[in-house]
Amino acid sequence: MSIEEQKGTTPFLCGVESPLEIQYDWESDHSMGAAIVQAMVEEARVDATDVPQSFYESVDPDALDDLFRPQISGSPRMKGKLSFSFAGHYVTARSDGHITVESELGRVKRTGGNVMLTGDVPEDVFNQLSAQLLGDAAFDRTSLFALYGRNADVAQSRLSQAGVSSDHAHILTHEPVARSAAQDQSNQSGRMSISSIVGSLGEFQSAIREQVFDLQQERNGFDSAELRFCFDSLQLLLEEEGTETTTQFITTVTETIEDVNGFGHFVLPNTYDSPPVQAVQSLFDVIIEIKIGVDGLEQRLHLQDTSHTTRWFQI
């Protein structure tokens, strides 16, 4: 696990919105490894001393050069590539000198996966960040909310804040007791689709899965990260159902989102070190930890696959 020291306010983070593309010149005086680190430093706009991990911990720079350097005759090596992780990023080097650097967070946002929002902050902060994770309204996406112990107004507010069209917004709520038929559905023209699932947690889980695949069929398949999913709140689910049942529920739902290459976020309003968060954090690709710092809202990312934690930085 690599952890960035809190020496500044800018994280060592690049290739988030789009992968960083580098073309290495074999005539350069610098090794390929040095060129990769330098390009990442410049893209992240940090000092070289802010690089949180030695490149040697990921790959031997000399071996990297030997693997791809043109032969003594000048002939290029056979086509090949090497991929490895470095300080929260995926790096792919090719024998033609083309290098791609992609943040783990960026890959999850582009290709699909599941993140958890956590922190001891006011509810309006979660509302703000949840709306942001629904994505740019300019893109033709489908949004699905699953609410446990939460009112549909919470989802409607975030969807409106994100500028999501009512035609592309769907809300499922879990109701442990039956309500009147007049309250159960709200599918009138021009309004967001709201369905109340009255029954057990297992029935709610099945309804989420069915809704995801129904939407996929309606859209003739989803592009990567086209489906934006939100579950709120894990805190209430853990309190009422316990860790084992909640873990099984999360596992099934996250797998469903991954099956359609969707991007899901789950809200758990508690500190990162708290028992509830630690009980389920390993089930997610990325943990977004939030706090209120001296200069406003701050976040740090716990990137699971690359075993890296960023420093705190402003939102």
Coordinates of N, CA and C in Angstrom, one line a residue, residues 15-17 102-111:
G15 N -4.4 11.4 -15.6 CA -5.2 10.4 -16.4 C -6.5 10.1 -15.9
V16 N -7.2 11.1 -15.3 CA -8.5 10.8 -14.7 C -9.6 11.1 -15.7
E17 N -9.6 12.3 -16.3 CA -10.7 12.6 -17.3 C -10.4 11.8 -18.6
E102 N -3.1 5.8 -16.9 CA -4.5 6.0 -16.5 C -4.7 5.8 -15.0
S103 N -5.4 6.8 -14.4 CA -5.7 6.7 -13.0 C -6.7 5.6 -12.8
E104 N -6.6 4.9 -11.7 CA -7.5 3.9 -11.4 C -8.9 4.4 -11.3
L105 N -9.1 5.6 -10.6 CA -10.4 6.3 -10.5 C -10.9 6.6 -11.9
G106 N -10.0 7.1 -12.8 CA -10.5 7.4 -14.2 C -11.0 6.2 -14.9
R107 N -10.3 5.1 -14.7 CA -10.7 3.8 -15.4 C -12.1 3.4 -14.9
V108 N -12.3 3.4 -13.6 CA -13.6 3.0 -13.1 C -14.7 3.9 -13.6
K109 N -14.4 5.2 -13.7 CA -15.4 6.2 -14.1 C -15.7 6.0 -15.6
R110 N -14.7 5.5 -16.4 CA -14.9 5.4 -17.8 C -15.5 4.0 -18.2
T111 N -15.0 3.0 -17.5 CA -15.4 1.6 -18.0 C -16.4 0.9 -17.1

